[in-house]
mmCIF file of C-alpha atoms and ligand atoms in Angstrom:
data_model
loop_
_atom_site.group_PDB
_atom_site.id
_atom_site.type_symbol
_atom_site.label_atom_id
_atom_site.label_comp_id
_atom_site.label_asym_id
_atom_site.label_seq_id
_atom_site.Cartn_x
_atom_site.Cartn_y
_atom_site.Cartn_z
ATOM 1 C CA MET A 1 -2.245 69.172 45.105
ATOM 2 C CA ASN A 2 -1.286 72.111 47.394
ATOM 3 C CA PRO A 3 0.137 74.842 45.237
ATOM 4 C CA LEU A 4 3.232 75.040 47.434
ATOM 5 C CA THR A 5 4.092 71.352 46.948
ATOM 6 C CA PRO A 6 6.481 71.920 43.982
ATOM 7 C CA TYR A 7 8.191 74.802 45.896
ATOM 8 C CA LYS A 8 8.669 72.561 48.923
ATOM 9 C CA GLU A 9 9.904 69.643 47.036
ATOM 10 C CA ALA A 10 12.372 72.031 44.798
ATOM 11 C CA THR A 11 13.791 73.775 48.128
ATOM 12 C CA ASP A 12 14.398 70.173 49.504
ATOM 13 C CA VAL A 13 16.203 69.198 46.422
ATOM 14 C CA ILE A 14 18.291 72.237 46.544
ATOM 15 C CA LEU A 15 19.154 71.987 50.109
ATOM 16 C CA GLU A 16 20.048 68.387 49.643
ATOM 17 C CA ALA A 17 22.410 69.255 46.754
ATOM 18 C CA GLY A 18 24.176 71.807 48.793
ATOM 19 C CA GLY A 19 24.349 69.136 51.646
ATOM 20 C CA GLU A 20 26.207 70.096 54.946
ATOM 21 C CA PRO A 21 28.451 72.667 53.448
ATOM 22 C CA LEU A 22 25.684 74.793 52.214
ATOM 23 C CA LYS A 23 24.364 75.039 55.841
ATOM 24 C CA LEU A 24 28.118 76.023 56.820
ATOM 25 C CA CYS A 25 28.230 79.018 54.374
ATOM 26 C CA TYR A 26 28.764 82.038 56.543
ATOM 27 C CA GLN A 27 28.115 84.627 53.911
ATOM 28 C CA CYS A 28 31.677 85.827 53.619
ATOM 29 C CA GLY A 29 30.892 87.121 49.971
ATOM 30 C CA LEU A 30 34.255 85.628 48.357
ATOM 31 C CA CYS A 31 32.173 83.859 45.859
ATOM 32 C CA THR A 32 30.517 86.993 44.493
ATOM 33 C CA GLY A 33 33.843 88.618 44.400
ATOM 34 C CA THR A 34 35.536 85.654 42.489
ATOM 35 C CA CYS A 35 32.691 85.451 40.025
ATOM 36 C CA PRO A 36 33.490 86.811 36.543
ATOM 37 C CA TRP A 37 30.023 87.899 35.734
ATOM 38 C CA ASN A 38 30.671 90.802 38.307
ATOM 39 C CA LEU A 39 33.370 92.034 35.676
ATOM 40 C CA VAL A 40 30.216 92.881 33.385
ATOM 41 C CA ARG A 41 27.076 92.773 35.358
ATOM 42 C CA ASN A 42 25.821 92.321 38.971
ATOM 43 C CA PHE A 43 25.540 88.651 39.966
ATOM 44 C CA LEU A 44 25.233 87.891 43.674
ATOM 45 C CA VAL A 45 26.318 84.428 44.233
ATOM 46 C CA ARG A 46 26.549 84.931 47.857
ATOM 47 C CA ARG A 47 22.822 85.915 48.118
ATOM 48 C CA ILE A 48 21.747 82.978 45.879
ATOM 49 C CA MET A 49 23.440 80.738 48.447
ATOM 50 C CA HIS A 50 21.749 82.426 51.321
ATOM 51 C CA GLU A 51 18.272 82.173 49.646
ATOM 52 C CA ALA A 52 18.951 78.519 48.858
ATOM 53 C CA GLN A 53 19.882 78.173 52.900
ATOM 54 C CA LEU A 54 16.454 79.733 53.817
ATOM 55 C CA GLY A 55 14.537 78.006 51.084
ATOM 56 C CA ALA A 56 13.665 81.101 49.521
ATOM 57 C CA THR A 57 15.070 80.763 45.993
ATOM 58 C CA ASP A 58 13.689 83.213 43.455
ATOM 59 C CA PHE A 59 12.878 80.591 40.636
ATOM 60 C CA GLY A 60 11.660 83.343 38.329
ATOM 61 C CA SER A 61 14.962 85.270 38.486
ATOM 62 C CA GLU A 62 17.200 85.279 35.195
ATOM 63 C CA ASP A 63 20.134 84.525 37.686
ATOM 64 C CA VAL A 64 18.922 80.944 37.861
ATOM 65 C CA TRP A 65 20.451 80.424 34.343
ATOM 66 C CA THR A 66 23.449 82.987 34.610
ATOM 67 C CA CYS A 67 26.195 80.628 36.162
ATOM 68 C CA VAL A 68 28.725 79.212 33.593
ATOM 69 C CA THR A 69 29.827 76.487 36.002
ATOM 70 C CA CYS A 70 33.552 77.790 35.870
ATOM 71 C CA ARG A 71 34.343 76.741 39.194
ATOM 72 C CA ALA A 72 36.287 80.045 40.073
ATOM 73 C CA CYS A 73 33.897 80.512 43.206
ATOM 74 C CA VAL A 74 34.208 76.781 44.418
ATOM 75 C CA GLN A 75 38.040 77.002 44.232
ATOM 76 C CA ARG A 76 37.917 79.966 46.709
ATOM 77 C CA CYS A 77 34.911 79.137 49.017
ATOM 78 C CA PRO A 78 36.465 78.741 52.501
ATOM 79 C CA ARG A 79 33.468 76.497 53.592
ATOM 80 C CA GLY A 80 33.767 73.967 50.643
ATOM 81 C CA VAL A 81 30.198 74.797 49.375
ATOM 82 C CA GLU A 82 29.717 72.969 46.020
ATOM 83 C CA ILE A 83 28.191 76.169 44.387
ATOM 84 C CA ILE A 84 27.844 74.522 41.195
ATOM 85 C CA ASP A 85 25.701 71.728 42.515
ATOM 86 C CA VAL A 86 23.409 74.280 44.226
ATOM 87 C CA MET A 87 23.069 76.020 40.735
ATOM 88 C CA ARG A 88 22.365 72.883 39.075
ATOM 89 C CA ALA A 89 19.704 71.927 41.554
ATOM 90 C CA ILE A 90 17.925 75.281 41.219
ATOM 91 C CA ARG A 91 17.781 74.858 37.430
ATOM 92 C CA ARG A 92 16.821 71.232 37.774
ATOM 93 C CA ALA A 93 13.692 72.693 39.893
ATOM 94 C CA VAL A 94 12.725 74.798 37.150
ATOM 95 C CA ALA A 95 13.443 72.454 34.252
ATOM 96 C CA SER A 96 11.614 69.439 35.755
ATOM 97 C CA LEU A 97 8.901 70.863 38.162
ATOM 98 C CA GLY A 98 7.918 73.675 35.947
ATOM 99 C CA ILE A 99 8.144 76.464 38.737
ATOM 100 C CA GLY A 100 9.852 79.074 36.284
ATOM 101 C CA ILE A 101 10.612 79.733 32.824
ATOM 102 C CA VAL A 102 13.519 78.002 30.713
ATOM 103 C CA PRO A 103 15.193 80.366 28.229
ATOM 104 C CA ASP A 104 13.845 79.557 24.759
ATOM 105 C CA ALA A 105 17.277 78.806 23.341
ATOM 106 C CA LEU A 106 18.085 76.257 25.984
ATOM 107 C CA ARG A 107 14.724 74.586 25.866
ATOM 108 C CA ILE A 108 15.388 73.943 22.017
ATOM 109 C CA SER A 109 18.840 72.608 22.672
ATOM 110 C CA ALA A 110 17.538 70.385 25.383
ATOM 111 C CA LYS A 111 14.662 69.030 22.999
ATOM 112 C CA ASN A 112 17.069 68.314 20.504
ATOM 113 C CA ILE A 113 19.416 66.486 22.717
ATOM 114 C CA ALA A 114 16.479 64.428 24.106
ATOM 115 C CA GLY A 115 15.109 63.768 20.634
ATOM 116 C CA VAL A 116 18.118 63.103 18.304
ATOM 117 C CA GLY A 117 20.968 62.973 20.733
ATOM 118 C CA ASN A 118 22.703 66.290 19.795
ATOM 119 C CA PRO A 119 22.192 69.934 20.548
ATOM 120 C CA LEU A 120 22.040 71.126 16.826
ATOM 121 C CA GLY A 121 19.143 68.732 16.047
ATOM 122 C CA GLU A 122 21.187 67.066 13.348
ATOM 123 C CA ALA A 123 20.533 63.521 12.271
ATOM 124 C CA PRO A 124 22.149 60.751 14.369
ATOM 125 C CA GLU A 125 23.245 58.891 11.225
ATOM 126 C CA LYS A 126 25.355 61.945 9.979
ATOM 127 C CA ARG A 127 27.277 61.866 13.183
ATOM 128 C CA ASN A 128 30.532 60.571 11.305
ATOM 129 C CA ASP A 129 30.056 62.376 8.171
ATOM 130 C CA TRP A 130 32.781 64.826 8.903
ATOM 131 C CA ALA A 131 35.291 61.741 8.433
ATOM 132 C CA LYS A 132 33.990 60.464 5.300
ATOM 133 C CA ASP A 133 36.861 61.166 2.953
ATOM 134 C CA LEU A 134 39.540 60.421 5.759
ATOM 135 C CA GLY A 135 39.464 56.845 5.945
ATOM 136 C CA VAL A 136 38.724 56.374 9.551
ATOM 137 C CA LYS A 137 37.843 53.000 10.417
ATOM 138 C CA ASN A 138 34.788 51.956 12.824
ATOM 139 C CA PHE A 139 35.901 50.926 16.282
ATOM 140 C CA VAL A 140 35.654 47.173 16.677
ATOM 141 C CA SER A 141 36.810 45.271 19.677
ATOM 142 C CA GLY A 142 40.366 45.210 19.928
ATOM 143 C CA THR A 143 40.826 48.753 18.537
ATOM 144 C CA GLU A 144 43.273 50.528 20.655
ATOM 145 C CA ILE A 145 41.439 53.886 21.159
ATOM 146 C CA LEU A 146 38.003 55.198 20.535
ATOM 147 C CA TYR A 147 38.094 58.841 19.306
ATOM 148 C CA PHE A 148 35.168 60.544 20.563
ATOM 149 C CA PRO A 149 34.948 64.211 18.963
ATOM 150 C CA CYS A 150 31.764 65.844 20.885
ATOM 151 C CA CYS A 151 28.643 66.794 18.978
ATOM 152 C CA VAL A 152 30.006 70.374 18.013
ATOM 153 C CA PRO A 153 32.971 69.129 15.946
ATOM 154 C CA SER A 154 30.928 66.271 14.579
ATOM 155 C CA TYR A 155 28.169 68.482 13.209
ATOM 156 C CA ASP A 156 29.117 72.286 13.094
ATOM 157 C CA PRO A 157 30.583 73.029 9.716
ATOM 158 C CA ASP A 158 33.096 75.538 11.200
ATOM 159 C CA VAL A 159 34.159 73.292 14.004
ATOM 160 C CA LYS A 160 34.564 70.016 12.106
ATOM 161 C CA ILE A 161 38.106 71.201 11.488
ATOM 162 C CA VAL A 162 38.803 69.958 15.044
ATOM 163 C CA ALA A 163 37.857 66.401 14.500
ATOM 164 C CA ARG A 164 39.325 66.537 11.062
ATOM 165 C CA SER A 165 42.682 67.914 12.309
ATOM 166 C CA THR A 166 42.628 65.271 15.166
ATOM 167 C CA ALA A 167 41.945 62.365 12.630
ATOM 168 C CA THR A 168 44.830 63.701 10.234
ATOM 169 C CA ILE A 169 47.326 63.519 13.115
ATOM 170 C CA LEU A 170 46.336 60.142 14.119
ATOM 171 C CA ASN A 171 46.367 58.878 10.579
ATOM 172 C CA LYS A 172 49.866 60.205 10.121
ATOM 173 C CA LEU A 173 51.198 58.419 13.095
ATOM 174 C CA GLY A 174 49.439 55.223 12.098
ATOM 175 C CA ILE A 175 47.520 55.039 15.614
ATOM 176 C CA ASP A 176 45.065 52.253 15.857
ATOM 177 C CA TYR A 177 41.741 54.199 16.453
ATOM 178 C CA GLY A 178 38.394 54.134 15.421
ATOM 179 C CA LEU A 179 34.977 55.913 15.469
ATOM 180 C CA ILE A 180 32.040 54.557 17.448
ATOM 181 C CA GLY A 181 28.767 53.927 15.208
ATOM 182 C CA THR A 182 26.176 56.388 14.766
ATOM 183 C CA GLY A 183 24.343 55.108 17.935
ATOM 184 C CA ALA A 184 26.436 57.517 20.123
ATOM 185 C CA ARG A 185 24.805 60.440 21.824
ATOM 186 C CA CYS A 186 25.891 63.602 23.450
ATOM 187 C CA CYS A 187 27.859 63.093 26.442
ATOM 188 C CA GLY A 188 25.273 65.113 28.392
ATOM 189 C CA GLU A 189 27.771 67.115 30.523
ATOM 190 C CA ALA A 190 26.187 70.531 29.868
ATOM 191 C CA ILE A 191 22.642 69.611 29.544
ATOM 192 C CA ARG A 192 23.237 68.225 33.158
ATOM 193 C CA LYS A 193 24.450 71.483 34.424
ATOM 194 C CA ALA A 194 21.483 73.174 32.768
ATOM 195 C CA GLY A 195 19.305 71.045 35.109
ATOM 196 C CA TYR A 196 18.111 68.482 32.873
ATOM 197 C CA GLU A 197 19.139 65.317 34.877
ATOM 198 C CA GLU A 198 16.795 62.836 33.537
ATOM 199 C CA THR A 199 18.202 63.480 30.068
ATOM 200 C CA PHE A 200 21.686 63.324 31.303
ATOM 201 C CA GLN A 201 21.010 59.925 32.880
ATOM 202 C CA SER A 202 19.532 58.471 29.425
ATOM 203 C CA LEU A 203 22.369 59.820 27.288
ATOM 204 C CA ALA A 204 24.857 58.423 29.868
ATOM 205 C CA GLN A 205 23.175 55.015 29.970
ATOM 206 C CA ASN A 206 23.113 54.915 26.269
ATOM 207 C CA ASN A 207 26.846 55.702 25.729
ATOM 208 C CA ILE A 208 27.903 53.348 28.595
ATOM 209 C CA ALA A 209 26.025 50.464 27.030
ATOM 210 C CA LEU A 210 27.417 51.239 23.609
ATOM 211 C CA PHE A 211 30.960 51.571 24.851
ATOM 212 C CA ALA A 212 30.744 48.407 26.796
ATOM 213 C CA GLY A 213 29.165 46.453 23.971
ATOM 214 C CA GLY A 214 32.166 47.585 21.756
ATOM 215 C CA ASP A 215 34.743 46.436 24.627
ATOM 216 C CA VAL A 216 35.964 50.218 24.499
ATOM 217 C CA LYS A 217 38.858 50.457 26.919
ATOM 218 C CA THR A 218 40.443 53.957 26.198
ATOM 219 C CA VAL A 219 38.702 57.155 24.865
ATOM 220 C CA VAL A 220 40.397 60.099 23.461
ATOM 221 C CA VAL A 221 38.182 63.170 23.485
ATOM 222 C CA SER A 222 38.270 66.758 22.059
ATOM 223 C CA SER A 223 36.168 68.400 24.473
ATOM 224 C CA PRO A 224 36.951 69.052 28.097
ATOM 225 C CA HIS A 225 33.207 68.638 28.794
ATOM 226 C CA CYS A 226 33.083 65.134 27.419
ATOM 227 C CA TYR A 227 36.394 64.508 29.378
ATOM 228 C CA HIS A 228 34.986 65.737 32.526
ATOM 229 C CA THR A 229 31.609 63.706 32.376
ATOM 230 C CA PHE A 230 33.407 60.646 31.196
ATOM 231 C CA LYS A 231 36.074 60.698 33.994
ATOM 232 C CA ASN A 232 33.993 61.883 36.784
ATOM 233 C CA GLU A 233 30.395 61.350 36.362
ATOM 234 C CA TYR A 234 29.869 58.300 33.979
ATOM 235 C CA PRO A 235 31.821 55.775 36.498
ATOM 236 C CA GLU A 236 29.139 56.041 39.327
ATOM 237 C CA LEU A 237 26.569 55.043 36.492
ATOM 238 C CA GLY A 238 28.895 51.882 35.448
ATOM 239 C CA GLY A 239 31.075 53.619 32.886
ATOM 240 C CA ARG A 240 34.587 52.031 33.158
ATOM 241 C CA PHE A 241 37.147 53.114 30.575
ATOM 242 C CA GLU A 242 40.165 55.496 30.577
ATOM 243 C CA VAL A 243 39.617 58.917 29.264
ATOM 244 C CA ILE A 244 42.318 61.039 27.539
ATOM 245 C CA HIS A 245 41.971 64.691 26.449
ATOM 246 C CA ILE A 246 43.775 64.870 23.065
ATOM 247 C CA THR A 247 46.284 67.531 24.496
ATOM 248 C CA GLN A 248 47.229 64.991 27.019
ATOM 249 C CA TYR A 249 47.478 62.258 24.254
ATOM 250 C CA LEU A 250 49.463 64.699 22.021
ATOM 251 C CA ALA A 251 51.771 65.730 24.936
ATOM 252 C CA SER A 252 52.369 62.007 25.571
ATOM 253 C CA LEU A 253 53.275 61.210 21.971
ATOM 254 C CA ILE A 254 55.701 64.118 21.793
ATOM 255 C CA GLU A 255 57.181 62.792 25.113
ATOM 256 C CA GLU A 256 57.815 59.511 23.607
ATOM 257 C CA GLY A 257 59.323 60.771 20.680
ATOM 258 C CA LYS A 258 56.312 59.321 18.371
ATOM 259 C CA LEU A 259 55.151 62.864 17.501
ATOM 260 C CA LYS A 260 57.755 65.000 15.854
ATOM 261 C CA LEU A 261 57.026 68.615 14.793
ATOM 262 C CA SER A 262 59.312 70.236 12.401
ATOM 263 C CA ARG A 263 57.232 72.427 10.089
ATOM 264 C CA GLN A 264 57.254 76.056 10.924
ATOM 265 C CA VAL A 265 53.767 77.512 11.405
ATOM 266 C CA GLY A 266 54.138 80.823 9.705
ATOM 267 C CA THR A 267 56.873 83.132 10.787
ATOM 268 C CA LYS A 268 57.324 83.768 14.574
ATOM 269 C CA LYS A 269 53.556 83.450 15.315
ATOM 270 C CA ARG A 270 52.535 84.596 18.680
ATOM 271 C CA VAL A 271 50.051 82.146 20.400
ATOM 272 C CA ILE A 272 48.049 82.778 23.554
ATOM 273 C CA TYR A 273 46.383 79.715 25.298
ATOM 274 C CA SER A 274 43.140 80.086 26.904
ATOM 275 C CA ASP A 275 42.522 77.302 29.622
ATOM 276 C CA PRO A 276 39.330 75.715 29.198
ATOM 277 C CA CYS A 277 37.455 75.791 32.724
ATOM 278 C CA TYR A 278 36.585 71.946 32.396
ATOM 279 C CA LEU A 279 40.167 71.015 31.560
ATOM 280 C CA GLY A 280 41.868 73.483 34.059
ATOM 281 C CA ARG A 281 40.054 74.310 37.178
ATOM 282 C CA HIS A 282 37.531 71.193 37.006
ATOM 283 C CA ASN A 283 40.503 68.598 36.101
ATOM 284 C CA ASN A 284 43.829 70.226 36.773
ATOM 285 C CA VAL A 285 44.963 69.799 33.397
ATOM 286 C CA TYR A 286 47.319 72.899 32.738
ATOM 287 C CA ASP A 287 50.556 71.669 31.451
ATOM 288 C CA GLU A 288 50.185 69.289 28.705
ATOM 289 C CA PRO A 289 48.258 71.822 26.244
ATOM 290 C CA ARG A 290 51.171 74.368 26.847
ATOM 291 C CA LYS A 291 53.749 71.617 26.382
ATOM 292 C CA VAL A 292 52.268 70.663 23.001
ATOM 293 C CA LEU A 293 52.399 74.279 21.804
ATOM 294 C CA GLN A 294 55.972 74.891 22.911
ATOM 295 C CA SER A 295 56.719 72.074 20.704
ATOM 296 C CA VAL A 296 55.870 73.747 17.583
ATOM 297 C CA PRO A 297 58.810 75.391 15.702
ATOM 298 C CA GLY A 298 58.173 79.110 15.346
ATOM 299 C CA LEU A 299 55.582 79.567 17.828
ATOM 300 C CA GLU A 300 55.967 81.763 20.844
ATOM 301 C CA LEU A 301 53.607 80.896 23.701
ATOM 302 C CA MET A 302 52.147 83.683 25.464
ATOM 303 C CA GLU A 303 49.993 83.820 28.722
ATOM 304 C CA PHE A 304 46.760 85.773 29.427
ATOM 305 C CA PRO A 305 47.085 88.082 32.397
ATOM 306 C CA ASP A 306 44.728 85.707 34.347
ATOM 307 C CA SER A 307 45.541 82.084 33.400
ATOM 308 C CA ARG A 308 45.669 78.508 34.673
ATOM 309 C CA GLU A 309 43.650 78.378 37.917
ATOM 310 C CA ASP A 310 42.502 82.138 37.543
ATOM 311 C CA GLY A 311 41.730 81.819 33.828
ATOM 312 C CA LEU A 312 38.469 83.482 32.655
ATOM 313 C CA CYS A 313 35.817 81.434 31.319
ATOM 314 C CA CYS A 314 34.970 81.820 27.481
ATOM 315 C CA GLY A 315 31.184 82.070 28.659
ATOM 316 C CA GLY A 316 30.047 78.785 27.232
ATOM 317 C CA GLY A 317 29.678 76.324 30.160
ATOM 318 C CA GLY A 318 26.875 75.228 32.241
ATOM 319 C CA GLY A 319 24.666 75.309 29.046
ATOM 320 C CA ARG A 320 25.449 79.034 28.500
ATOM 321 C CA ILE A 321 26.665 78.066 25.100
ATOM 322 C CA TRP A 322 23.184 77.705 23.855
ATOM 323 C CA MET A 323 21.756 80.806 25.556
ATOM 324 C CA GLU A 324 22.054 84.519 24.279
ATOM 325 C CA THR A 325 24.586 86.671 26.120
ATOM 326 C CA PRO A 326 24.283 90.448 25.153
ATOM 327 C CA LYS A 327 27.113 92.331 23.830
ATOM 328 C CA GLY A 328 28.916 94.035 26.455
ATOM 329 C CA GLU A 329 28.510 90.832 28.683
ATOM 330 C CA ARG A 330 30.539 88.336 26.892
ATOM 331 C CA PHE A 331 33.563 86.959 28.615
ATOM 332 C CA SER A 332 35.130 85.902 25.159
ATOM 333 C CA ASP A 333 34.952 89.510 24.055
ATOM 334 C CA ILE A 334 37.145 90.337 27.266
ATOM 335 C CA ARG A 335 39.601 87.567 26.278
ATOM 336 C CA VAL A 336 39.842 88.689 22.546
ATOM 337 C CA GLU A 337 40.739 92.135 23.686
ATOM 338 C CA GLN A 338 43.138 90.990 26.113
ATOM 339 C CA ALA A 339 44.864 88.625 23.611
ATOM 340 C CA ALA A 340 44.908 91.751 21.044
ATOM 341 C CA ARG A 341 46.747 93.983 23.811
ATOM 342 C CA LYS A 342 49.319 91.127 24.211
ATOM 343 C CA GLY A 343 50.000 91.221 20.397
ATOM 344 C CA ALA A 344 48.688 87.770 19.861
ATOM 345 C CA ASP A 345 48.321 86.411 16.178
ATOM 346 C CA ILE A 346 46.334 83.115 17.384
ATOM 347 C CA ILE A 347 44.264 82.350 20.262
ATOM 348 C CA ALA A 348 44.767 78.621 20.770
ATOM 349 C CA VAL A 349 41.867 76.596 22.452
ATOM 350 C CA ALA A 350 41.313 73.263 23.508
ATOM 351 C CA CYS A 351 37.504 72.969 23.684
ATOM 352 C CA PRO A 352 34.840 73.210 21.051
ATOM 353 C CA TYR A 353 32.826 75.843 23.206
ATOM 354 C CA CYS A 354 35.826 78.236 23.422
ATOM 355 C CA PHE A 355 36.334 77.721 19.632
ATOM 356 C CA LEU A 356 32.783 78.711 18.970
ATOM 357 C CA ASN A 357 32.797 81.860 21.528
ATOM 358 C CA TYR A 358 36.177 83.256 20.464
ATOM 359 C CA ARG A 359 35.674 82.757 16.802
ATOM 360 C CA ASP A 360 32.064 84.762 17.245
ATOM 361 C CA SER A 361 34.003 87.492 19.330
ATOM 362 C CA VAL A 362 36.997 87.685 16.759
ATOM 363 C CA LEU A 363 34.311 88.265 13.929
ATOM 364 C CA SER A 364 31.952 90.623 15.863
ATOM 365 C CA MET A 365 34.870 92.711 17.178
ATOM 366 C CA GLY A 366 36.205 93.205 13.605
ATOM 367 C CA LYS A 367 39.527 91.641 14.318
ATOM 368 C CA ALA A 368 39.534 88.634 11.974
ATOM 369 C CA ASP A 369 42.204 90.319 9.819
ATOM 370 C CA THR A 370 44.637 90.234 12.657
ATOM 371 C CA MET A 371 43.751 87.427 14.941
ATOM 372 C CA GLN A 372 42.977 83.821 14.308
ATOM 373 C CA VAL A 373 41.168 81.140 16.726
ATOM 374 C CA LYS A 374 42.723 77.794 16.221
ATOM 375 C CA ASP A 375 42.195 74.424 18.160
ATOM 376 C CA ILE A 376 45.499 72.985 19.187
ATOM 377 C CA THR A 377 44.971 70.082 16.944
ATOM 378 C CA GLU A 378 44.962 72.287 13.939
ATOM 379 C CA VAL A 379 48.103 73.936 14.838
ATOM 380 C CA ILE A 380 49.794 70.403 15.182
ATOM 381 C CA ALA A 381 48.164 69.277 11.949
ATOM 382 C CA GLU A 382 50.077 72.049 10.161
ATOM 383 C CA ALA A 383 53.407 71.443 12.023
ATOM 384 C CA ILE A 384 53.560 67.594 11.879
ATOM 385 C CA GLU A 385 56.406 66.160 9.667
HETATM 386 S S1 SF4 B 401 32.543 81.724 49.326
HETATM 387 FE FE1 SF4 B 401 31.442 80.110 50.206
HETATM 388 S S2 SF4 B 401 31.181 80.744 52.514
HETATM 389 FE FE2 SF4 B 401 31.511 82.433 51.367
HETATM 390 S S3 SF4 B 401 29.421 83.296 50.876
HETATM 391 FE FE3 SF4 B 401 30.039 82.085 49.125
HETATM 392 S S4 SF4 B 401 29.332 80.034 49.421
HETATM 393 FE FE4 SF4 B 401 29.290 80.957 51.380
HETATM 394 S S1 SF4 B 402 30.743 78.721 38.917
HETATM 395 FE FE1 SF4 B 402 31.571 80.628 37.795
HETATM 396 S S2 SF4 B 402 29.971 81.592 36.911
HETATM 397 FE FE2 SF4 B 402 29.136 80.113 38.557
HETATM 398 S S3 SF4 B 402 28.743 81.431 40.236
HETATM 399 FE FE3 SF4 B 402 30.811 80.403 40.416
HETATM 400 S S4 SF4 B 402 32.308 81.797 39.569
HETATM 401 FE FE4 SF4 B 402 30.149 82.604 38.994
#
């Protein structure tokens, strides 16, 4: 084989992913100016787009793995370039065609996901162990709602609180819900953005068949990443079911008067909410998480200086949650500093990746005595009647 063949194939894949809009990129540089990486280091998005146009991508650069797929640049691009699709295609070329180096930590997570269906490398049969003492039933045909907690709350000992709080709320309200059997696999959203398209396809096919076999009509999820891929990416592979993020579900229960919050959570706690990119910018869900928090007695809801459409990513999207980010370059550290300056007692999150990153930042910055990181479901589980 001609040694240039994989490069030719890769550049074709990238040009195809960028489509017509990539050809229209006129190098205005708004993407570079918008990208949060430039708060902490140089990351020349405009140049990456230009190299992609020319078929001159540097596959060996660490820039291949930098983008957190936060969508801030896509939102601003005047030419409609799907910059994330281009980044994903570049990664795919490296991961599938072997013309560059995949970071070790990502390679291990990818291997775990392909092998046992979750990035932590845990046994599939332990997926529902978090719920053992909570009396949650298995989903059967006719059950109203399937609750899908995401791999991180299912397995990570510190993040299980998210799944457990959700189940506690649903149990108290007498909601008819269940968990899918241990045949479920990672939703695949992040591994797809990390370039592992074939792994994504296999995970999605598995879950779609499992849900269809169980006659699943409605899925409530904890993770905006599951939300995004179930809602926007599974349908083209045949996945047909309604997807609701838990914050949307809680907001609707409050609206209908079914969820009443009367217990005060501490005394005058100041809470600041961080918009997850995949709930906010990717899916326009901004109001429901705020409505839920505003319903809790004794909480004062505050906003980051940059929030909603302009919210800063926690740093965990696009597979970055599995990669090492050096101190001084962590977006979550910036966020925790902003929250501290505002005088927040709690950073409220609605995404397991945000939970992990903010928790690590609070600990590594020595702020654990004055600041807590809580998923919205934890706050609600404490406030429910
Ligand atoms: S913002 Fe869009 S048009 Fe401008 S340089 Fe970036 S990709 Fe090109
Ligand atoms: S998606 Fe976010 S991290 Fe990626 S290039 Fe755009 S602004 Fe930067």
